[in-house]
Amino acid sequence: GSPNSKEGSLFCIELLSSRLGILFEPYVIVLLPALLKAFSDSNDYVRLAADKTVGLIMGKLSGHGVKLVMPAVLDAFNEPEWRTKQASIHMLGSMSHCAPKQLAKCLPQVVPKLTEAFSDTHPKVKNSAEEALEEICKVIKNPEISSISPTLLRALTDASATLQALEALISTEFVHAIDAPSLSIIIPVVHRGLRDRAATTKRYAALISGNICTMVNDPRDFVPYLPILLPALKSTLLDPIPDVRSISAKSLGSLTRGLGEATFPDLRPWLVDTMRSEGGSGVERSGAAQGLSELLVAGGAQLTENVMINEILPLKSHPKAGTREGVLWVLTFLPSVLGQAYSSLIDESLPALLSGLADDNESVRDVALRAGRVLVRSHGKAHKDKILPSLEEGLSNEDYRIRCASLTLLGDLLGMLGGTKVGKANTDTQDEFRQAERAQAQIALALGNETRKRVLSSLYLARSDTAAVVRQSAVQVWKTVVSVTARTLREILSELVDQIVIALASGDPERTQVAGRCLGDIVSKLGDKVLPEIIPVLRDNFHRGDEFTRQGVCVGLAEVIDCSSKEQITKFLDILVKLVQDALCDEDEQVRAMAASCFQNLYNLVGNRTLDEIVPALLVAMESDDEVTKTRALNGMTGILGVRSRELLPYIIPRLLKTPLTISHADALGSISGATSGTIHMHFNSIIPTLIVELASFSEIEMDEEEKAREEAIRHCFRAVCHNVDITGVNWLISEIVSKGAHDKESVRKEACWSFQAVIEERKEAADFYEQVPVIIRE
């Protein structure tokens, strides 16, 4: 029809809508194509009439009416024809006339479409979108948003203005609640900011996302925008920049607090899955764990405790390293977020931390250490009684990585209690001395005297650790909290010696070695002041303890002797000689082996006096009728000969070879040959002839049972000597037997032949006598 008839029809529709109100709604959907067409009419009056008519219709629509109209308008927007698209934009702009309740429902769909129109190629479509947004801005009731609406609109049309718009939002002090039209303008800007490349823009956008929920009148107005915002927030939560992740996590927590977790049914499962993901990076697991921490805290302490104990912490021993790392990331963020309410979870979380510190995966260990440091910083002072025992236990762990990490955490804790910081400086300046003095006093005040002694003793033990990295860390911590080492050692000596004895008796070779080193270190630092206390303790523990304790005492004793001067040891020589002698005669082979080291150190320090004190007593005991005493003495003699055979054999051999040769001397000579295989051949010129002559003497007498036993012992001794001598001594051995092959007495020649047989039988495996075969055959 003509422009006039179109204009008249529009006036008629406007009047009907005005008079009938909600009753006219069913006809709107039928009239919608005609109304859209009127918006793109060539006549200005028709377009103006269409604008007023649609504005009035929109103002009268109910919620159901909006639902009916919206799909048709949006379909028109997606049409390729620019006039149709422009008409739908006009229609979308007219929705600003809807009642506030209906406006809140339709704007989440309207504004994104208008924003999308800014990228259209046709200038008239762009202009229409700007006009439509301005129409929406006119109904904004919030004065603060009204004042910055031009900046916000510019950000919607120009992506480069996004940061400026976000800064304007952040700097605005809101006094009034944000209404639905305001929200519809803010959210697209925030969404664009979350997807920006710049960290500052993402940070501001995430911050606004979290805060905006608290500024709206009805949080339900915000819910329709969640499908737009949530994916973008999830993306920034996994951002490589820590600050962006942190603010995004806080925003998720704020949204959960404002809207309730039921609004985000899929969020927690997504966070847990991302936290456990093997395919993702450590950064993504960290972001998911931080988000999960904020989400749980927003749900309350009870929810947090239930989820942690029943869902998260059981994953600490999961076979996949990514899952274990994710659990430790949660333990990194949760203490700070939950605050003092975390105290109920400390006992449950410490085992996960300690197992993480010993993990095979390096990234898991790093996160565990970070989590431990966070725990110490946030709860160390208030809950030192819970944290300290685990750290002390970690110091004696068999895994050096746990020992090192425990030292780091202990250093943090002591530094916090003492008001200082563990540094790496090696300079002992006056300021550092005074700082350590103050720290020591404050630590004593915070821990109490007994606990302080125990902790410092464990720390000093760690200075002698087998792992260099542990020793270095222990020295740094010690220097930070101790001003004068010698004075502190005297204060903690009794506790330190107790700990050393426990470590010596542990049966663990590494701990025993560390304790021995530490003991030597104390002796070298304190000398005369400490020996009167240490030596009686070692003696008493040796006589009271089991084989592990006796082994440990020997290790400690060797270190004490090695680190002392001759003058210091001479004062305690009587005690030491008796102790070393008892250790040499011990029934446990390991104890005897370690006692030999003690004897060696004592001999190096005191000289022949050691031999004069110990050897005669052992020789006397070897003559004893008591088998136990005899065996112990023989053990002791063998142990000494193992380390000092050259000096001792000339002293012992003549005494053992006294004729007639006794069973005990024959047994002793056989045992001694095992300990002196490298040197005994130098005494074959006296040993072999004596043994052969003794064996020959048995053929000249009537033998009773005792003589038969003696013969058997001497033959066993001869075989033992042949078996034990090293390859160098085989020639010496055969030469001595050969010399008896031409003896005047037939019985001696006969025993020489038997001796050749014994040599061949005993050296069969070594097969080192073949060069001498011609000599043996000739004889």
Short mmCIF file of N, CA and C in Angstrom, two decimals, residues 640-753:
data_model
loop_
_atom_site.label_atom_id
_atom_site.label_comp_id
_atom_site.label_asym_id
_atom_site.label_seq_id
_atom_site.Cartn_x
_atom_site.Cartn_y
_atom_site.Cartn_z
N ILE A 640 92.37 -57.72 65.85
CA ILE A 640 93.56 -56.87 65.92
C ILE A 640 94.51 -57.19 64.77
N LEU A 641 94.72 -58.50 64.55
CA LEU A 641 95.63 -58.91 63.48
C LEU A 641 95.15 -58.47 62.11
N GLY A 642 93.83 -58.32 61.95
CA GLY A 642 93.29 -57.86 60.68
C GLY A 642 93.78 -56.47 60.31
N VAL A 643 94.14 -55.65 61.32
CA VAL A 643 94.59 -54.27 61.03
C VAL A 643 96.07 -54.05 61.36
N ARG A 644 96.66 -54.89 62.22
CA ARG A 644 98.04 -54.69 62.66
C ARG A 644 98.84 -55.99 62.63
N SER A 645 98.75 -56.74 61.56
CA SER A 645 99.38 -58.06 61.53
C SER A 645 100.92 -57.97 61.53
N ARG A 646 101.49 -57.03 60.81
CA ARG A 646 102.95 -56.93 60.70
C ARG A 646 103.58 -56.69 62.07
N GLU A 647 102.95 -55.82 62.87
CA GLU A 647 103.52 -55.51 64.18
C GLU A 647 103.28 -56.65 65.18
N LEU A 648 102.15 -57.34 65.05
CA LEU A 648 101.75 -58.28 66.08
C LEU A 648 102.24 -59.72 65.85
N LEU A 649 102.34 -60.12 64.60
CA LEU A 649 102.70 -61.53 64.35
C LEU A 649 104.04 -61.93 64.97
N PRO A 650 105.09 -61.08 64.87
CA PRO A 650 106.36 -61.47 65.53
C PRO A 650 106.20 -61.65 67.05
N TYR A 651 105.22 -60.98 67.59
CA TYR A 651 104.98 -61.04 69.03
C TYR A 651 104.17 -62.29 69.41
N ILE A 652 103.23 -62.67 68.52
CA ILE A 652 102.27 -63.71 68.86
C ILE A 652 102.74 -65.10 68.42
N ILE A 653 103.31 -65.19 67.19
CA ILE A 653 103.65 -66.51 66.62
C ILE A 653 104.52 -67.34 67.56
N PRO A 654 105.63 -66.78 68.10
CA PRO A 654 106.46 -67.61 69.00
C PRO A 654 105.68 -68.16 70.19
N ARG A 655 104.75 -67.39 70.71
CA ARG A 655 103.97 -67.85 71.87
C ARG A 655 103.02 -68.99 71.49
N LEU A 656 102.49 -68.92 70.26
CA LEU A 656 101.55 -69.97 69.82
C LEU A 656 102.27 -71.26 69.42
N LEU A 657 103.56 -71.15 69.05
CA LEU A 657 104.28 -72.32 68.55
C LEU A 657 105.07 -73.06 69.63
N LYS A 658 104.83 -72.71 70.88
CA LYS A 658 105.50 -73.43 71.97
C LYS A 658 105.11 -74.90 71.93
N THR A 659 106.11 -75.77 72.01
CA THR A 659 105.82 -77.20 71.97
C THR A 659 105.78 -77.78 73.38
N PRO A 660 104.97 -78.78 73.59
CA PRO A 660 104.05 -79.39 72.62
C PRO A 660 102.90 -78.44 72.29
N LEU A 661 102.51 -78.45 71.03
CA LEU A 661 101.46 -77.54 70.53
C LEU A 661 100.10 -77.95 71.09
N THR A 662 99.43 -77.02 71.79
CA THR A 662 98.12 -77.35 72.38
C THR A 662 97.01 -77.18 71.35
N ILE A 663 95.88 -77.78 71.67
CA ILE A 663 94.71 -77.67 70.77
C ILE A 663 94.30 -76.21 70.62
N SER A 664 94.29 -75.48 71.74
CA SER A 664 93.84 -74.07 71.69
C SER A 664 94.79 -73.24 70.85
N HIS A 665 96.12 -73.51 70.95
CA HIS A 665 97.07 -72.76 70.14
C HIS A 665 96.92 -73.11 68.66
N ALA A 666 96.68 -74.40 68.39
CA ALA A 666 96.48 -74.81 66.98
C ALA A 666 95.24 -74.15 66.39
N ASP A 667 94.16 -74.14 67.16
CA ASP A 667 92.93 -73.48 66.70
C ASP A 667 93.16 -71.99 66.48
N ALA A 668 93.89 -71.38 67.42
CA ALA A 668 94.16 -69.94 67.32
C ALA A 668 94.99 -69.64 66.08
N LEU A 669 96.02 -70.47 65.82
CA LEU A 669 96.87 -70.24 64.65
C LEU A 669 96.06 -70.37 63.36
N GLY A 670 95.15 -71.35 63.31
CA GLY A 670 94.31 -71.51 62.13
C GLY A 670 93.41 -70.30 61.91
N SER A 671 92.82 -69.79 62.99
CA SER A 671 91.94 -68.61 62.89
C SER A 671 92.73 -67.38 62.50
N ILE A 672 93.93 -67.24 63.10
CA ILE A 672 94.76 -66.06 62.83
C ILE A 672 95.19 -66.04 61.36
N SER A 673 95.43 -67.22 60.77
CA SER A 673 95.86 -67.25 59.37
C SER A 673 94.81 -66.65 58.44
N GLY A 674 93.55 -66.75 58.84
CA GLY A 674 92.48 -66.15 58.03
C GLY A 674 92.52 -64.64 58.04
N ALA A 675 92.95 -64.06 59.16
CA ALA A 675 92.99 -62.59 59.28
C ALA A 675 94.30 -62.01 58.76
N THR A 676 95.33 -62.87 58.58
CA THR A 676 96.66 -62.35 58.20
C THR A 676 97.17 -63.03 56.94
N SER A 677 96.27 -63.30 56.00
CA SER A 677 96.65 -64.07 54.80
C SER A 677 97.76 -63.39 54.01
N GLY A 678 97.84 -62.06 54.10
CA GLY A 678 98.85 -61.35 53.31
C GLY A 678 100.20 -61.25 53.97
N THR A 679 100.32 -61.57 55.26
CA THR A 679 101.60 -61.39 55.97
C THR A 679 102.10 -62.65 56.67
N ILE A 680 101.25 -63.64 56.87
CA ILE A 680 101.65 -64.81 57.68
C ILE A 680 102.77 -65.62 57.02
N HIS A 681 102.88 -65.53 55.68
CA HIS A 681 103.90 -66.34 55.00
C HIS A 681 105.32 -65.94 55.42
N MET A 682 105.46 -64.71 55.93
CA MET A 682 106.79 -64.27 56.37
C MET A 682 107.25 -65.01 57.62
N HIS A 683 106.33 -65.76 58.24
CA HIS A 683 106.67 -66.54 59.44
C HIS A 683 106.59 -68.04 59.17
N PHE A 684 106.52 -68.43 57.88
CA PHE A 684 106.44 -69.86 57.56
C PHE A 684 107.71 -70.61 57.98
N ASN A 685 108.85 -69.90 58.02
CA ASN A 685 110.10 -70.58 58.39
C ASN A 685 110.06 -71.15 59.81
N SER A 686 109.13 -70.59 60.63
CA SER A 686 108.97 -71.16 61.98
C SER A 686 107.67 -71.97 62.09
N ILE A 687 106.62 -71.56 61.37
CA ILE A 687 105.31 -72.22 61.51
C ILE A 687 105.31 -73.61 60.88
N ILE A 688 105.74 -73.73 59.60
CA ILE A 688 105.61 -74.99 58.86
C ILE A 688 106.49 -76.09 59.47
N PRO A 689 107.78 -75.81 59.74
CA PRO A 689 108.60 -76.87 60.36
C PRO A 689 108.02 -77.35 61.70
N THR A 690 107.53 -76.40 62.50
CA THR A 690 106.99 -76.78 63.81
C THR A 690 105.78 -77.70 63.65
N LEU A 691 104.88 -77.34 62.72
CA LEU A 691 103.67 -78.15 62.51
C LEU A 691 104.02 -79.55 61.99
N ILE A 692 104.99 -79.64 61.03
CA ILE A 692 105.35 -80.95 60.46
C ILE A 692 106.02 -81.83 61.53
N VAL A 693 106.92 -81.23 62.30
CA VAL A 693 107.62 -81.99 63.33
C VAL A 693 106.64 -82.47 64.40
N GLU A 694 105.68 -81.60 64.76
CA GLU A 694 104.67 -81.98 65.74
C GLU A 694 103.83 -83.16 65.23
N LEU A 695 103.45 -83.11 63.95
CA LEU A 695 102.66 -84.21 63.36
C LEU A 695 103.49 -85.50 63.32
N ALA A 696 104.82 -85.36 63.01
CA ALA A 696 105.69 -86.55 62.95
C ALA A 696 105.84 -87.20 64.32
N SER A 697 105.74 -86.39 65.37
CA SER A 697 105.95 -86.93 66.73
C SER A 697 104.84 -87.90 67.14
N PHE A 698 103.69 -87.78 66.51
CA PHE A 698 102.56 -88.66 66.90
C PHE A 698 102.79 -90.12 66.46
N SER A 699 103.64 -90.32 65.42
CA SER A 699 103.87 -91.70 64.95
C SER A 699 104.81 -92.46 65.87
N GLU A 700 105.46 -91.75 66.80
CA GLU A 700 106.44 -92.37 67.68
C GLU A 700 105.86 -92.73 69.05
N ILE A 701 104.61 -92.39 69.29
CA ILE A 701 104.03 -92.63 70.62
C ILE A 701 102.71 -93.38 70.50
N GLU A 702 102.32 -93.94 71.62
CA GLU A 702 101.01 -94.59 71.73
C GLU A 702 99.99 -93.50 72.03
N MET A 703 99.03 -93.28 71.13
CA MET A 703 98.14 -92.12 71.27
C MET A 703 96.86 -92.48 72.02
N ASP A 704 96.52 -91.64 73.01
CA ASP A 704 95.21 -91.76 73.66
C ASP A 704 94.24 -90.78 72.99
N GLU A 705 93.06 -90.66 73.54
CA GLU A 705 92.03 -89.79 72.93
C GLU A 705 92.48 -88.34 72.86
N GLU A 706 93.15 -87.90 73.90
CA GLU A 706 93.60 -86.49 73.96
C GLU A 706 94.63 -86.22 72.87
N GLU A 707 95.56 -87.18 72.68
CA GLU A 707 96.59 -86.99 71.67
C GLU A 707 95.98 -87.02 70.26
N LYS A 708 95.00 -87.90 70.09
CA LYS A 708 94.31 -87.96 68.78
C LYS A 708 93.63 -86.62 68.47
N ALA A 709 93.00 -86.03 69.50
CA ALA A 709 92.33 -84.73 69.32
C ALA A 709 93.35 -83.65 68.99
N ARG A 710 94.53 -83.74 69.66
CA ARG A 710 95.58 -82.75 69.39
C ARG A 710 96.09 -82.89 67.96
N GLU A 711 96.28 -84.15 67.49
CA GLU A 711 96.74 -84.38 66.12
C GLU A 711 95.72 -83.81 65.11
N GLU A 712 94.45 -84.09 65.39
CA GLU A 712 93.41 -83.61 64.51
C GLU A 712 93.41 -82.07 64.44
N ALA A 713 93.60 -81.42 65.59
CA ALA A 713 93.62 -79.95 65.65
C ALA A 713 94.79 -79.39 64.86
N ILE A 714 95.99 -80.07 64.97
CA ILE A 714 97.17 -79.57 64.25
C ILE A 714 96.99 -79.76 62.74
N ARG A 715 96.43 -80.91 62.33
CA ARG A 715 96.19 -81.12 60.89
C ARG A 715 95.18 -80.08 60.36
N HIS A 716 94.16 -79.83 61.15
CA HIS A 716 93.16 -78.81 60.75
C HIS A 716 93.82 -77.44 60.65
N CYS A 717 94.73 -77.16 61.59
CA CYS A 717 95.46 -75.88 61.57
C CYS A 717 96.31 -75.78 60.31
N PHE A 718 97.03 -76.87 59.96
CA PHE A 718 97.88 -76.87 58.77
C PHE A 718 97.05 -76.60 57.51
N ARG A 719 95.92 -77.31 57.42
CA ARG A 719 95.05 -77.09 56.26
C ARG A 719 94.55 -75.65 56.21
N ALA A 720 94.19 -75.10 57.37
CA ALA A 720 93.70 -73.70 57.42
C ALA A 720 94.76 -72.74 56.92
N VAL A 721 96.03 -72.97 57.35
CA VAL A 721 97.14 -72.11 56.90
C VAL A 721 97.30 -72.23 55.38
N CYS A 722 97.27 -73.47 54.87
CA CYS A 722 97.40 -73.68 53.41
C CYS A 722 96.27 -73.00 52.65
N HIS A 723 95.07 -73.08 53.20
CA HIS A 723 93.89 -72.52 52.52
C HIS A 723 93.90 -70.99 52.53
N ASN A 724 94.34 -70.40 53.65
CA ASN A 724 94.18 -68.95 53.84
C ASN A 724 95.31 -68.12 53.24
N VAL A 725 96.50 -68.68 53.10
CA VAL A 725 97.63 -67.89 52.62
C VAL A 725 97.33 -67.37 51.21
N ASP A 726 97.80 -66.14 50.93
CA ASP A 726 97.52 -65.60 49.59
C ASP A 726 98.54 -66.15 48.60
N ILE A 727 98.38 -65.80 47.34
CA ILE A 727 99.16 -66.41 46.25
C ILE A 727 100.66 -66.19 46.42
N THR A 728 101.03 -65.05 47.04
CA THR A 728 102.45 -64.75 47.24
C THR A 728 103.10 -65.78 48.17
N GLY A 729 102.32 -66.24 49.13
CA GLY A 729 102.91 -67.13 50.14
C GLY A 729 102.95 -68.59 49.75
N VAL A 730 102.35 -68.98 48.60
CA VAL A 730 102.33 -70.39 48.21
C VAL A 730 103.74 -70.92 47.97
N ASN A 731 104.57 -70.13 47.29
CA ASN A 731 105.96 -70.55 47.04
C ASN A 731 106.72 -70.74 48.35
N TRP A 732 106.51 -69.79 49.27
CA TRP A 732 107.17 -69.89 50.58
C TRP A 732 106.74 -71.19 51.28
N LEU A 733 105.43 -71.49 51.19
CA LEU A 733 104.86 -72.66 51.84
C LEU A 733 105.51 -73.94 51.31
N ILE A 734 105.56 -74.06 49.97
CA ILE A 734 106.11 -75.29 49.36
C ILE A 734 107.61 -75.41 49.63
N SER A 735 108.29 -74.26 49.63
CA SER A 735 109.74 -74.28 49.92
C SER A 735 110.01 -74.86 51.30
N GLU A 736 109.20 -74.44 52.28
CA GLU A 736 109.40 -74.94 53.65
C GLU A 736 109.10 -76.44 53.75
N ILE A 737 108.05 -76.90 53.01
CA ILE A 737 107.73 -78.33 53.03
C ILE A 737 108.86 -79.13 52.37
N VAL A 738 109.39 -78.58 51.25
CA VAL A 738 110.49 -79.24 50.53
C VAL A 738 111.69 -79.43 51.44
N SER A 739 111.95 -78.40 52.27
CA SER A 739 113.12 -78.48 53.16
C SER A 739 113.00 -79.64 54.14
N LYS A 740 111.78 -80.06 54.44
CA LYS A 740 111.59 -81.18 55.36
C LYS A 740 111.52 -82.53 54.62
N GLY A 741 111.48 -82.47 53.30
CA GLY A 741 111.39 -83.71 52.53
C GLY A 741 112.67 -84.54 52.59
N ALA A 742 113.76 -83.88 52.90
CA ALA A 742 115.05 -84.61 52.97
C ALA A 742 115.49 -84.81 54.42
N HIS A 743 114.56 -84.80 55.34
CA HIS A 743 114.89 -84.94 56.78
C HIS A 743 115.39 -86.36 57.09
N ASP A 744 116.17 -86.45 58.14
CA ASP A 744 116.73 -87.76 58.54
C ASP A 744 115.63 -88.73 58.98
N LYS A 745 114.63 -88.17 59.66
CA LYS A 745 113.59 -89.05 60.21
C LYS A 745 112.54 -89.39 59.14
N GLU A 746 112.22 -90.67 59.12
CA GLU A 746 111.20 -91.12 58.16
C GLU A 746 109.84 -90.49 58.44
N SER A 747 109.49 -90.35 59.74
CA SER A 747 108.17 -89.80 60.11
C SER A 747 108.02 -88.36 59.63
N VAL A 748 109.14 -87.62 59.65
CA VAL A 748 109.08 -86.22 59.19
C VAL A 748 108.89 -86.19 57.68
N ARG A 749 109.65 -87.08 56.97
CA ARG A 749 109.51 -87.12 55.50
C ARG A 749 108.08 -87.51 55.11
N LYS A 750 107.53 -88.47 55.90
CA LYS A 750 106.15 -88.91 55.63
C LYS A 750 105.15 -87.75 55.79
N GLU A 751 105.32 -86.97 56.86
CA GLU A 751 104.41 -85.83 57.09
C GLU A 751 104.62 -84.73 56.04
N ALA A 752 105.87 -84.65 55.52
CA ALA A 752 106.12 -83.68 54.44
C ALA A 752 105.32 -84.05 53.21
N CYS A 753 105.28 -85.37 52.93
CA CYS A 753 104.48 -85.83 51.79
C CYS A 753 102.99 -85.53 52.02
#
